[in-house]
Coordinates of C-alpha atoms and ligand atoms in Angstrom, one line a residue:
M1 CA 2.3 3.1 24.4
T2 CA 0.0 7.1 24.7
M3 CA -3.4 5.9 27.7
N4 CA -6.1 8.2 28.6
A5 CA -7.0 9.5 31.5
T6 CA -9.2 6.0 32.5
G7 CA -5.5 3.0 31.3
G8 CA -6.6 2.3 28.3
E9 CA -4.8 3.0 25.1
A10 CA -5.0 5.8 23.9
T11 CA -8.9 7.0 21.0
F12 CA -8.8 9.5 18.8
A13 CA -10.8 12.6 21.6
D14 CA -8.3 11.9 23.6
L15 CA -5.0 13.0 21.3
G16 CA -6.3 17.3 21.3
L17 CA -7.7 16.9 18.6
R18 CA -10.7 19.9 18.2
A19 CA -14.8 18.1 17.9
E20 CA -15.2 19.2 14.0
I21 CA -11.6 17.8 13.8
L22 CA -13.0 13.5 15.7
D23 CA -16.6 13.9 13.4
V24 CA -14.5 14.1 9.8
L25 CA -12.4 10.7 11.3
S26 CA -16.1 9.4 12.7
A27 CA -17.6 9.7 9.1
L28 CA -14.8 8.0 7.2
G29 CA -14.6 5.1 9.5
Y30 CA -11.5 5.1 11.1
E31 CA -11.9 3.3 14.6
E32 CA -9.5 4.1 16.9
P33 CA -5.7 5.7 16.3
T34 CA -3.0 4.7 15.1
P35 CA 0.4 3.5 16.7
I36 CA 2.4 6.0 15.1
Q37 CA -0.8 8.7 15.6
R38 CA -1.4 8.4 18.8
E39 CA 2.6 9.0 19.2
A40 CA 3.0 11.9 17.2
I41 CA -0.5 13.9 17.1
P42 CA -0.3 15.2 20.7
P43 CA 3.3 16.9 20.1
L44 CA 3.1 18.6 16.7
V45 CA -0.4 19.4 17.8
E46 CA 1.3 21.2 20.6
G47 CA 3.9 23.2 17.8
R48 CA 6.9 20.3 18.3
D49 CA 9.3 19.6 15.7
L50 CA 9.3 15.8 14.6
L51 CA 11.9 12.3 13.7
G52 CA 9.7 9.9 13.0
Q53 CA 10.8 6.3 11.8
A54 CA 7.7 4.7 9.6
A55 CA 6.3 3.2 6.8
T56 CA 3.7 3.3 3.9
G57 CA 0.7 1.7 5.5
T58 CA 1.4 3.6 9.1
G59 CA -2.0 6.1 8.8
K60 CA 2.0 8.3 8.7
T61 CA 0.2 10.8 6.4
A62 CA -3.4 11.3 8.8
A63 CA -0.6 11.5 11.8
F64 CA 0.7 15.4 10.0
A65 CA -2.2 15.9 8.1
L66 CA -4.6 15.8 11.7
P67 CA -2.6 18.3 14.0
V68 CA -1.6 20.7 10.9
L69 CA -5.1 21.1 10.0
Q70 CA -6.1 21.6 14.2
R71 CA -3.4 24.5 14.3
M72 CA -4.2 26.0 10.3
P73 CA -5.1 29.4 10.6
P74 CA -9.1 30.2 9.1
S75 CA -8.3 29.9 6.1
G76 CA -8.3 32.5 3.9
S77 CA -5.5 35.2 6.6
G78 CA -2.2 34.4 5.3
S79 CA -1.5 35.3 1.2
G80 CA 0.5 32.7 1.6
P81 CA 0.9 28.8 2.4
A82 CA 0.9 28.3 6.1
T83 CA 1.8 24.5 5.4
L84 CA 5.0 23.1 3.0
V85 CA 4.9 19.6 1.9
L86 CA 7.5 18.1 -0.1
V87 CA 7.6 14.1 -0.5
P88 CA 9.8 12.8 -3.3
T89 CA 7.2 11.6 -6.7
R90 CA 4.1 12.8 -8.0
E91 CA 2.2 9.7 -6.8
L92 CA 2.9 10.7 -3.4
A93 CA 1.5 13.8 -4.3
V94 CA -1.7 13.3 -5.7
Q95 CA -2.5 10.6 -2.2
V96 CA -1.2 13.0 0.5
S97 CA -2.7 16.0 -1.2
E98 CA -5.6 13.4 -1.4
A99 CA -5.8 13.1 2.0
F100 CA -5.7 17.0 3.4
H101 CA -9.0 17.4 1.2
R102 CA -10.1 14.4 2.9
Y103 CA -10.0 15.2 6.0
G104 CA -10.0 19.0 5.5
R105 CA -12.8 19.4 3.5
I106 CA -15.6 20.7 5.9
L107 CA -12.6 23.7 7.9
G108 CA -12.7 24.6 4.2
T109 CA -9.0 23.8 3.6
R110 CA -6.9 24.7 0.1
V111 CA -4.3 22.3 -1.3
L112 CA -2.5 22.1 -4.1
P113 CA -0.3 19.1 -5.6
I114 CA 2.6 20.0 -7.6
Y115 CA 4.5 18.6 -9.3
G116 CA 6.3 18.6 -12.7
G117 CA 4.7 17.0 -15.8
A118 CA 1.1 19.0 -14.8
P119 CA 0.7 22.2 -16.6
I120 CA 2.6 25.4 -14.4
G121 CA -0.4 27.6 -15.1
R122 CA -3.1 25.7 -13.7
Q123 CA -0.7 26.1 -10.5
L124 CA -0.2 29.5 -10.5
Q125 CA -3.7 30.1 -11.2
A126 CA -4.6 28.3 -7.7
L127 CA -1.7 29.7 -6.2
K128 CA -2.5 33.3 -7.0
R129 CA -6.5 32.5 -5.5
G130 CA -4.3 31.6 -1.9
V131 CA -3.7 27.8 -0.8
D132 CA -3.8 27.3 2.8
V133 CA -1.2 23.7 2.0
V134 CA 0.8 22.8 -0.3
V135 CA 2.7 19.2 -1.5
A136 CA 5.3 19.8 -3.6
T137 CA 7.3 17.4 -5.3
P138 CA 11.5 19.0 -4.6
G139 CA 11.7 20.4 -7.7
R140 CA 8.6 21.7 -9.0
A141 CA 9.3 24.0 -5.5
L142 CA 11.9 25.3 -6.0
D143 CA 10.7 26.2 -9.6
H144 CA 8.2 28.4 -8.2
I145 CA 10.1 30.1 -5.5
G146 CA 12.2 31.1 -8.1
R147 CA 9.7 31.9 -9.9
G148 CA 8.5 34.0 -6.6
T149 CA 4.7 32.4 -7.4
L150 CA 5.3 30.1 -4.2
D151 CA 5.4 32.3 -0.9
L152 CA 7.3 31.0 1.7
E153 CA 7.3 33.8 4.4
E154 CA 3.5 33.0 6.5
L155 CA 4.8 28.7 6.4
R156 CA 4.0 27.7 9.7
T157 CA 4.5 23.9 9.1
V158 CA 7.0 22.1 6.4
V159 CA 6.8 18.1 6.3
L160 CA 9.5 16.0 4.8
D161 CA 8.1 13.0 3.8
E162 CA 9.2 10.1 2.5
A163 CA 13.0 11.5 3.6
D164 CA 14.5 8.6 2.1
E165 CA 13.3 8.7 -0.6
M166 CA 13.9 11.8 -1.6
L167 CA 16.9 11.8 -1.5
D168 CA 17.8 7.5 -3.1
M169 CA 16.5 9.8 -6.1
G170 CA 19.0 13.4 -6.0
F171 CA 16.5 15.7 -3.3
A172 CA 19.3 16.4 -0.8
D173 CA 20.8 20.4 -2.7
D174 CA 16.7 21.1 -3.0
I175 CA 15.4 20.3 -0.1
E176 CA 18.4 22.6 1.8
E177 CA 17.7 25.0 -0.7
I178 CA 14.4 25.2 0.1
L179 CA 14.3 24.7 4.0
A180 CA 16.6 27.7 3.5
A181 CA 13.6 29.8 1.7
T182 CA 11.5 29.3 4.5
P183 CA 10.7 30.9 8.0
E184 CA 13.1 30.2 11.4
D185 CA 10.5 30.2 14.0
R186 CA 8.5 26.9 11.7
Q187 CA 7.5 24.2 12.9
T188 CA 9.2 21.1 10.8
V189 CA 8.1 17.4 10.7
L190 CA 10.2 14.9 9.0
F191 CA 9.6 11.1 8.5
S192 CA 11.6 8.7 6.8
A193 CA 11.1 5.0 6.6
T194 CA 14.9 4.4 7.3
L195 CA 17.1 7.0 9.0
P196 CA 20.2 6.0 7.3
P197 CA 23.4 9.1 9.2
R198 CA 21.9 11.0 6.1
I199 CA 18.4 11.8 7.5
D200 CA 20.0 11.9 11.1
G201 CA 22.3 15.1 9.6
I202 CA 19.1 16.9 8.1
A203 CA 17.6 16.1 11.0
R204 CA 20.5 17.7 12.8
R205 CA 20.4 20.1 10.9
H206 CA 17.0 21.7 11.0
L207 CA 14.2 20.5 13.0
R208 CA 15.4 21.8 16.9
D209 CA 14.3 19.2 19.4
P210 CA 12.8 17.3 17.8
V211 CA 10.7 14.1 19.4
R212 CA 11.2 11.3 17.9
I213 CA 8.9 8.4 17.0
E214 CA 9.6 4.4 15.7
I215 CA 7.3 2.3 15.0
G216 CA 7.3 -1.2 14.3
H217 CA 9.9 -2.0 16.3
A218 CA 8.4 -2.4 20.2
A219 CA 9.7 -6.3 20.0
V220 CA 6.5 -9.1 20.6
R221 CA 7.8 -11.2 23.2
R222 CA 8.4 -14.0 21.1
D223 CA 5.8 -16.4 22.8
E224 CA 2.6 -13.8 21.6
A225 CA 3.8 -14.7 18.2
T226 CA 2.5 -17.9 17.5
P227 CA 4.9 -20.3 15.0
L228 CA 1.5 -22.7 14.1
V229 CA 0.3 -20.4 11.9
E230 CA 1.5 -20.7 8.7
Q231 CA 2.0 -16.9 7.0
T232 CA 1.9 -15.8 3.5
A233 CA 1.9 -12.5 1.5
Y234 CA 0.3 -11.7 -2.1
L235 CA 1.4 -8.2 -3.7
V236 CA -1.8 -7.3 -5.6
A237 CA -2.7 -3.8 -6.4
R238 CA -5.2 -2.1 -4.7
A239 CA -8.3 -2.8 -8.2
H240 CA -7.4 -6.0 -7.5
K241 CA -9.0 -7.0 -4.4
P242 CA -12.1 -7.8 -4.0
A243 CA -10.9 -10.2 -6.3
A244 CA -8.0 -11.3 -5.5
L245 CA -9.2 -11.7 -2.0
G246 CA -11.9 -13.9 -3.6
R247 CA -9.9 -15.7 -6.1
L248 CA -7.7 -17.3 -2.4
L249 CA -10.3 -17.9 -0.7
D250 CA -12.4 -19.6 -3.7
I251 CA -9.1 -21.6 -3.1
E252 CA -7.9 -21.9 0.6
A253 CA -12.6 -23.3 1.2
P254 CA -12.3 -22.6 4.3
A255 CA -14.2 -23.0 7.3
A256 CA -14.7 -20.0 8.4
A257 CA -12.3 -17.1 8.3
I258 CA -11.6 -13.4 9.5
V259 CA -11.3 -11.1 7.1
F260 CA -9.7 -7.7 8.5
C261 CA -10.0 -4.1 7.3
R262 CA -9.0 -0.6 8.2
T263 CA -12.3 1.6 8.8
R264 CA -16.1 1.0 8.5
D265 CA -16.4 1.6 5.0
E266 CA -14.0 -0.8 4.5
V267 CA -15.9 -3.9 5.7
D268 CA -19.3 -3.2 5.1
Q269 CA -18.3 -3.1 1.2
L270 CA -16.6 -5.6 1.7
T271 CA -18.9 -7.3 3.5
E272 CA -21.7 -6.7 0.1
A273 CA -18.5 -7.5 -2.3
M274 CA -17.9 -11.4 -0.7
N275 CA -21.7 -11.7 0.2
G276 CA -22.2 -11.4 -3.8
R277 CA -19.3 -13.2 -4.8
G278 CA -22.0 -16.1 -3.2
Y279 CA -20.1 -16.0 0.3
R280 CA -22.2 -15.4 3.3
A281 CA -20.0 -12.3 5.2
E282 CA -21.0 -10.5 7.6
A283 CA -20.0 -7.5 9.2
L284 CA -18.9 -6.6 12.3
H285 CA -17.8 -3.2 13.0
G286 CA -17.9 -0.4 15.9
G287 CA -20.3 1.4 14.1
M288 CA -22.7 -1.8 15.0
E289 CA -24.9 -2.2 18.8
Q290 CA -24.1 -4.6 21.0
E291 CA -27.5 -7.1 19.9
Q292 CA -26.8 -6.5 16.1
R293 CA -22.9 -7.8 16.6
D294 CA -24.7 -10.9 19.0
R295 CA -26.6 -11.6 15.8
V296 CA -23.3 -11.7 14.0
M297 CA -21.0 -14.0 16.4
S298 CA -23.9 -16.3 16.6
R299 CA -24.8 -16.6 12.7
L300 CA -21.4 -17.4 12.6
R301 CA -21.1 -20.1 15.5
S302 CA -24.3 -21.6 14.3
G303 CA -22.0 -21.8 11.0
T304 CA -25.0 -19.5 9.0
A305 CA -22.8 -17.3 8.3
D306 CA -18.3 -18.7 7.3
L307 CA -16.9 -15.3 6.4
L308 CA -16.8 -12.5 9.1
V309 CA -15.2 -8.8 8.0
A310 CA -14.4 -7.0 10.7
T311 CA -12.1 -4.3 12.1
D312 CA -9.7 -4.7 14.2
V313 CA -11.6 -3.0 17.5
A314 CA -14.7 -4.5 16.8
A315 CA -12.4 -8.3 16.4
R316 CA -10.6 -7.4 20.0
G317 CA -11.5 -9.9 22.5
L318 CA -13.3 -12.0 20.2
D319 CA -12.6 -15.7 20.6
I320 CA -14.0 -17.8 18.1
E321 CA -13.0 -21.7 18.1
Q322 CA -13.4 -22.0 14.3
L323 CA -11.7 -19.9 13.0
T324 CA -9.4 -21.3 10.5
H325 CA -8.1 -18.6 8.6
V326 CA -7.4 -15.0 9.7
V327 CA -7.1 -13.0 6.3
N328 CA -5.2 -9.1 6.2
Y329 CA -7.3 -6.9 3.1
N330 CA -4.8 -4.2 3.9
V331 CA -0.7 -4.8 5.1
P332 CA -1.9 -3.6 9.4
S333 CA -0.9 -0.2 10.2
A334 CA 1.7 -2.6 13.7
P335 CA 3.3 -5.5 14.0
E336 CA 2.0 -6.2 17.6
A337 CA -1.5 -5.3 14.8
Y338 CA -0.5 -8.3 12.4
V339 CA 0.0 -10.6 15.6
H340 CA -2.7 -10.3 17.4
R341 CA -4.5 -10.8 14.2
I342 CA -3.0 -14.1 13.6
G343 CA -3.3 -15.5 17.2
R344 CA -6.7 -15.5 16.3
V345 CA -5.8 -18.9 14.9
G346 CA -3.4 -22.1 16.1
R347 CA -4.9 -21.5 19.0
A348 CA -4.9 -24.7 21.6
G349 CA -2.2 -26.3 19.1
R350 CA -4.8 -25.7 16.1
E351 CA -3.0 -24.9 13.1
G352 CA -4.1 -21.7 11.2
V353 CA -3.3 -20.2 7.8
A354 CA -2.9 -16.1 7.9
L355 CA -3.0 -14.7 4.5
T356 CA -2.0 -10.3 3.8
L357 CA -2.6 -9.2 1.0
V358 CA -0.2 -6.3 0.5
E359 CA -0.2 -2.9 -2.0
P360 CA 3.4 -2.6 -4.0
R361 CA 4.1 0.4 -1.8
E362 CA 3.5 -1.4 2.0
H363 CA 5.8 -3.7 1.4
R364 CA 8.2 -2.3 3.3
M365 CA 5.9 -2.7 5.9
L366 CA 6.1 -6.3 6.0
K367 CA 10.2 -6.5 6.1
A368 CA 8.7 -4.2 9.2
I369 CA 6.5 -7.3 10.5
E370 CA 9.2 -10.0 10.2
R371 CA 11.5 -8.2 11.6
V372 CA 9.4 -7.8 15.2
T373 CA 8.2 -11.4 14.6
R374 CA 10.8 -13.6 13.9
Q375 CA 8.9 -15.7 11.3
R376 CA 8.8 -14.9 8.0
I377 CA 6.0 -13.7 5.3
S378 CA 6.8 -16.0 2.2
V379 CA 5.1 -14.2 -0.4
E380 CA 3.8 -15.7 -3.2
R381 CA 1.9 -15.7 -6.5
L382 CA -1.3 -15.2 -6.4
P383 CA -3.4 -18.3 -8.1
T384 CA -4.1 -18.2 -11.5
V385 CA -7.2 -19.2 -13.0
A386 CA -5.6 -22.5 -13.3
D387 CA -5.1 -22.6 -10.4
L388 CA -8.5 -22.3 -9.7
R389 CA -10.2 -24.6 -11.6
A390 CA -7.7 -27.6 -10.5
R391 CA -8.7 -27.2 -6.6
R392 CA -12.7 -27.1 -7.7
M393 CA -11.8 -30.5 -9.1
E394 CA -9.6 -31.2 -6.5
L395 CA -12.9 -29.8 -3.7
T396 CA -15.4 -32.1 -5.7
R397 CA -13.6 -34.9 -6.1
A398 CA -12.6 -34.9 -2.1
A399 CA -16.6 -34.2 -1.8
L400 CA -17.6 -37.1 -4.3
E401 CA -14.6 -39.8 -2.1
E402 CA -16.8 -38.8 1.3
C403 CA -20.1 -39.5 -1.1
L404 CA -18.1 -43.0 -1.4
L405 CA -18.1 -43.9 2.0
Q406 CA -21.0 -42.8 3.4
D407 CA -22.8 -45.7 1.9
D408 CA -26.1 -43.8 1.2
L409 CA -26.2 -44.1 -2.3
G410 CA -28.8 -47.4 -2.9
P411 CA -32.1 -45.4 -3.5
F412 CA -29.7 -43.7 -6.4
H413 CA -29.8 -48.1 -7.7
A414 CA -32.6 -47.3 -10.5
V415 CA -31.1 -44.3 -11.7
V416 CA -27.3 -46.3 -12.5
E417 CA -28.6 -49.0 -14.2
S418 CA -31.8 -47.5 -16.4
L419 CA -28.7 -45.1 -17.5
T420 CA -26.4 -48.4 -17.9
D421 CA -28.7 -49.8 -20.7
E422 CA -28.1 -46.6 -22.4
F423 CA -24.5 -45.3 -21.3
D424 CA -21.5 -46.9 -21.0
L425 CA -21.5 -47.1 -17.1
M426 CA -17.7 -44.2 -17.5
E427 CA -20.6 -42.0 -18.8
V428 CA -22.9 -42.2 -16.5
A429 CA -20.6 -42.0 -14.2
L430 CA -18.3 -39.1 -16.0
A431 CA -21.9 -36.6 -16.0
A432 CA -22.7 -37.4 -12.6
V433 CA -18.9 -35.7 -11.2
K434 CA -20.5 -32.7 -14.2
L435 CA -23.0 -31.9 -12.1
A436 CA -22.0 -32.3 -9.3
H437 CA -19.5 -30.5 -10.0
E438 CA -21.6 -27.3 -11.0
S439 CA -22.9 -27.7 -8.0
N440 CA -20.2 -26.8 -5.8
G441 CA -18.7 -23.9 -7.3
A442 CA -18.9 -20.6 -7.0
V443 CA -18.8 -18.0 -10.1
L444 CA -15.9 -18.7 -12.0
D445 CA -14.3 -16.0 -12.3
A446 CA -12.7 -16.3 -15.4
E447 CA -10.6 -13.2 -15.8
E448 CA -6.7 -13.5 -14.1
I449 CA -4.7 -11.8 -12.1
P450 CA -2.7 -8.8 -12.7
E451 CA 1.0 -9.7 -10.6
V452 CA 2.9 -6.7 -10.3
A453 CA 6.0 -6.6 -9.4
P454 CA 7.3 -7.8 -6.2
R455 CA 11.1 -6.8 -6.3
T456 CA 12.5 -5.9 -3.1
V457 CA 14.9 -2.2 -2.2
E458 CA 16.7 -4.8 -2.2
E459 CA 16.5 -5.6 -5.8
R460 CA 16.0 -1.5 -6.8
R461 CA 19.5 -0.9 -4.8
R462 CA 21.7 -3.2 -6.9
G463 CA 19.8 -3.0 -9.7
R464 CA 20.3 1.1 -9.9
E465 CA 24.7 0.6 -8.5
A466 CA 24.7 -1.3 -11.1
A467 CA 24.4 0.7 -13.3
P468 CA 27.0 3.6 -13.6
D469 CA 29.8 0.9 -14.8
G470 CA 27.7 -0.9 -17.4
R471 CA 28.0 -4.2 -15.6
R472 CA 24.5 -4.6 -16.6
Q473 CA 24.5 -3.7 -20.2
G474 CA 23.0 -7.2 -22.6
R475 CA 20.7 -7.7 -20.2
A476 CA 17.2 -8.2 -21.9
P477 CA 14.8 -6.7 -19.3
S478 CA 13.1 -7.4 -16.4
G479 CA 9.5 -9.0 -16.8
G480 CA 7.3 -7.1 -17.3
M481 CA 10.0 -3.9 -17.8
V482 CA 11.1 -2.4 -21.5
R483 CA 14.0 0.1 -22.1
L484 CA 14.3 3.4 -23.2
F485 CA 17.0 5.2 -24.9
F486 CA 17.6 8.8 -23.9
N487 CA 19.4 10.3 -26.3
L488 CA 21.8 11.8 -22.5
G489 CA 25.0 9.7 -22.0
R490 CA 27.5 10.5 -20.1
S491 CA 29.2 13.2 -21.5
A492 CA 25.9 15.3 -20.5
G493 CA 26.5 14.7 -17.1
I494 CA 23.8 12.5 -16.7
R495 CA 24.1 10.1 -13.1
P496 CA 20.9 7.3 -12.0
Q497 CA 20.5 9.7 -10.3
D498 CA 19.2 12.3 -13.0
L499 CA 16.8 10.0 -14.8
V500 CA 15.1 8.0 -11.7
G501 CA 15.0 11.6 -10.2
A502 CA 13.7 12.9 -13.7
I503 CA 10.7 10.2 -14.3
A504 CA 9.3 9.7 -10.2
G505 CA 9.1 13.7 -10.9
E506 CA 7.6 13.5 -14.2
S507 CA 5.4 10.9 -14.2
R508 CA 3.3 8.7 -11.1
L509 CA 6.8 6.1 -10.9
S510 CA 8.6 5.9 -8.2
G511 CA 12.6 5.2 -7.5
R512 CA 11.1 2.1 -6.9
D513 CA 9.5 1.2 -10.3
I514 CA 12.3 2.4 -11.4
G515 CA 14.1 -0.9 -12.9
A516 CA 17.8 -1.4 -14.5
I517 CA 19.6 2.0 -15.5
E518 CA 22.4 2.5 -18.5
I519 CA 25.4 5.0 -18.8
A520 CA 27.3 4.8 -21.8
D521 CA 29.0 7.9 -22.8
R522 CA 26.4 9.5 -26.1
F523 CA 23.4 8.0 -24.6
S524 CA 20.7 6.0 -21.9
L525 CA 19.6 3.1 -21.3
V526 CA 16.6 2.9 -18.5
E527 CA 14.1 0.0 -17.1
V528 CA 10.5 1.4 -16.6
P529 CA 7.1 -1.0 -16.2
Q530 CA 5.3 -1.6 -19.7
G531 CA 1.9 -0.5 -18.4
A532 CA 4.0 2.7 -17.7
A533 CA 6.5 3.2 -20.4
D534 CA 4.3 4.9 -23.1
E535 CA 3.7 8.3 -20.0
V536 CA 6.6 7.5 -18.4
I537 CA 8.1 8.6 -22.7
A538 CA 5.3 11.7 -24.2
A539 CA 6.1 13.2 -19.8
L540 CA 10.3 13.5 -20.1
R541 CA 9.7 14.7 -23.9
R542 CA 8.3 18.0 -22.4
S543 CA 10.9 18.2 -19.2
T544 CA 14.9 18.3 -20.0
I545 CA 17.6 16.8 -17.2
K546 CA 20.8 18.4 -16.6
G547 CA 18.4 22.5 -18.2
R548 CA 18.9 20.2 -22.1
R549 CA 15.3 18.3 -23.6
P550 CA 16.5 15.1 -24.0
T551 CA 15.2 12.9 -27.0
V552 CA 13.2 9.2 -25.3
R553 CA 12.1 6.9 -26.9
R554 CA 11.6 2.5 -26.5
E555 CA 15.0 1.1 -27.0
R556 CA 15.2 -0.4 -30.6
D557 CA 17.6 -3.4 -30.5
M558 CA 20.3 -3.7 -33.3
R559 CA 20.0 0.5 -33.6
D560 CA 20.6 1.2 -30.8
R561 CA 22.6 -2.3 -29.9
R562 CA 25.4 -0.7 -32.9
A563 CA 24.9 2.5 -31.8
R564 CA 26.9 1.0 -28.4
Ligands
AMP601 P1 -0.5 6.1 4.9 O1 0.4 4.9 5.9 O2 -0.8 7.1 6.0 O3 -0.4 6.0 3.5 O4 -1.9 5.9 5.7 C1 -2.2 4.0 5.2 C2 -4.6 3.9 5.0 O5 -4.5 3.8 6.6 C3 -4.6 5.5 4.0 O6 -5.7 4.9 3.2 C4 -5.4 5.5 5.1 O7 -6.5 6.3 4.5 C5 -5.9 4.5 7.0 N1 -5.7 6.0 7.5 C6 -5.0 6.0 8.5 N2 -5.1 6.3 9.3 C7 -6.6 5.1 10.3 C8 -6.4 5.0 11.0 N3 -6.7 5.4 12.0 N4 -7.5 4.0 11.4 C9 -8.3 3.4 9.5 N5 -7.7 3.7 8.7 C10 -6.3 4.9 8.9

């Protein structure tokens, strides 16, 4: 762990970043570097090569983007870009470009994402005007290099992001070819969630004396992880996270909970959203004065607030007796942070609950946490509207039971008696329960939160490997998936990686979203998520696979099966 001069954990300012960049980070509400940023930023700022093992969710994008921005020559000084970032998918190209844009805006950094499927004309114009950072999928980058429209001579830094995923998708040769077109004295940075031998091979060939960093492998002492905490995770798309949090809190009905967020902005937004849902939520982050923080804490302790929304920094060292639930609104950036967070409940022999919201792309990070803590985090479905209704009923029932036990119902006798002149006792009871129920609940959100496919890496691999010999032929597509028919098969030299590469390169899907693949002699069938099918069809109709323009459509069961 990188320490600062006073022996504390390094802050952004300790990592050698320029004042303007520090200002950007504080404007974004980033309070402290994540572990990978602490480790990677100083050597990258010095210009060293780096081999980093880190999954999505660790803050790895900023870990390479900030040093790149720091080392960037003044905008517009060269003819070609100074930085090239290679990524496996269009989705990631957009995300990484957005991150560069966010961090580099006040430096005037010009960023261009380049991926298949997008109109090439606009990319050509932007390249001609001049860009500082190009974020590209390998296929489209090669395309531009071949046309002479992407000039790599001025390149200072190349980043290979999610390198294992790029290899899985069959981009190994493309990467070699692109690197061969870059200056020898460039800085090379390679990030990968896993480090299989093939990645080591690339690192040996193309990185010079790299700094090696692994995140999520520092074993946490066993006694640090609190076994009394029940740990559950829920896969949910980013857009549905506020609703998912509300649903979970409604179901769990915690006495007092702390919700951890990544940034100050996120804390503020979520606090407002939860207050809107009827919770008494208070924000706590490093941008607040000590006095404000003390006020928040006393409101929580006295029971005037029941929800604390906080960043790690602000919540450090807090000891709150009443806490029953810890919620991770995002997967924390390192397993150690997870362990610290959940250690806030389940103290002194009491049982606590830890809930984690996981975006599908953060799934790997969850596995890393399980490995380090050697504890299972069960991944469950979000409660449905029906679950919520049943739970509300249960809470009303419990409240009534408690009321009955209190034996202070005397004053209400007269009301019940006068009503029983006219109504049945059962009816009177039903009406009373209804009133109690309605006054008990927060707003009932009747909308279901869409499920996202919790497929594991292993399942995805198995799905793909099973494809070439057609063992999965004839099976119905998995839940939420549809099968697409391609008129190209084995006789056209098509391999699973060609299909995965084409789909991931041309649409917003990544390799992991793609399901089983069957390759027959004259056609192929590929499972893709239902919601993305039309986009994939449209994008692939404009592209080529192995030099041929494919016909792509949804599988029409009978006809396509007969074609077999
Ligand atoms: P990444 O692992 O690069 O995909 O980053 C995961 C998320 O963490 C992104 O939404 C970033 O904006 C956010 N993030 C990165 N670094 C920090 C930090 N030091 N503090 C708070 N949030 C961060």
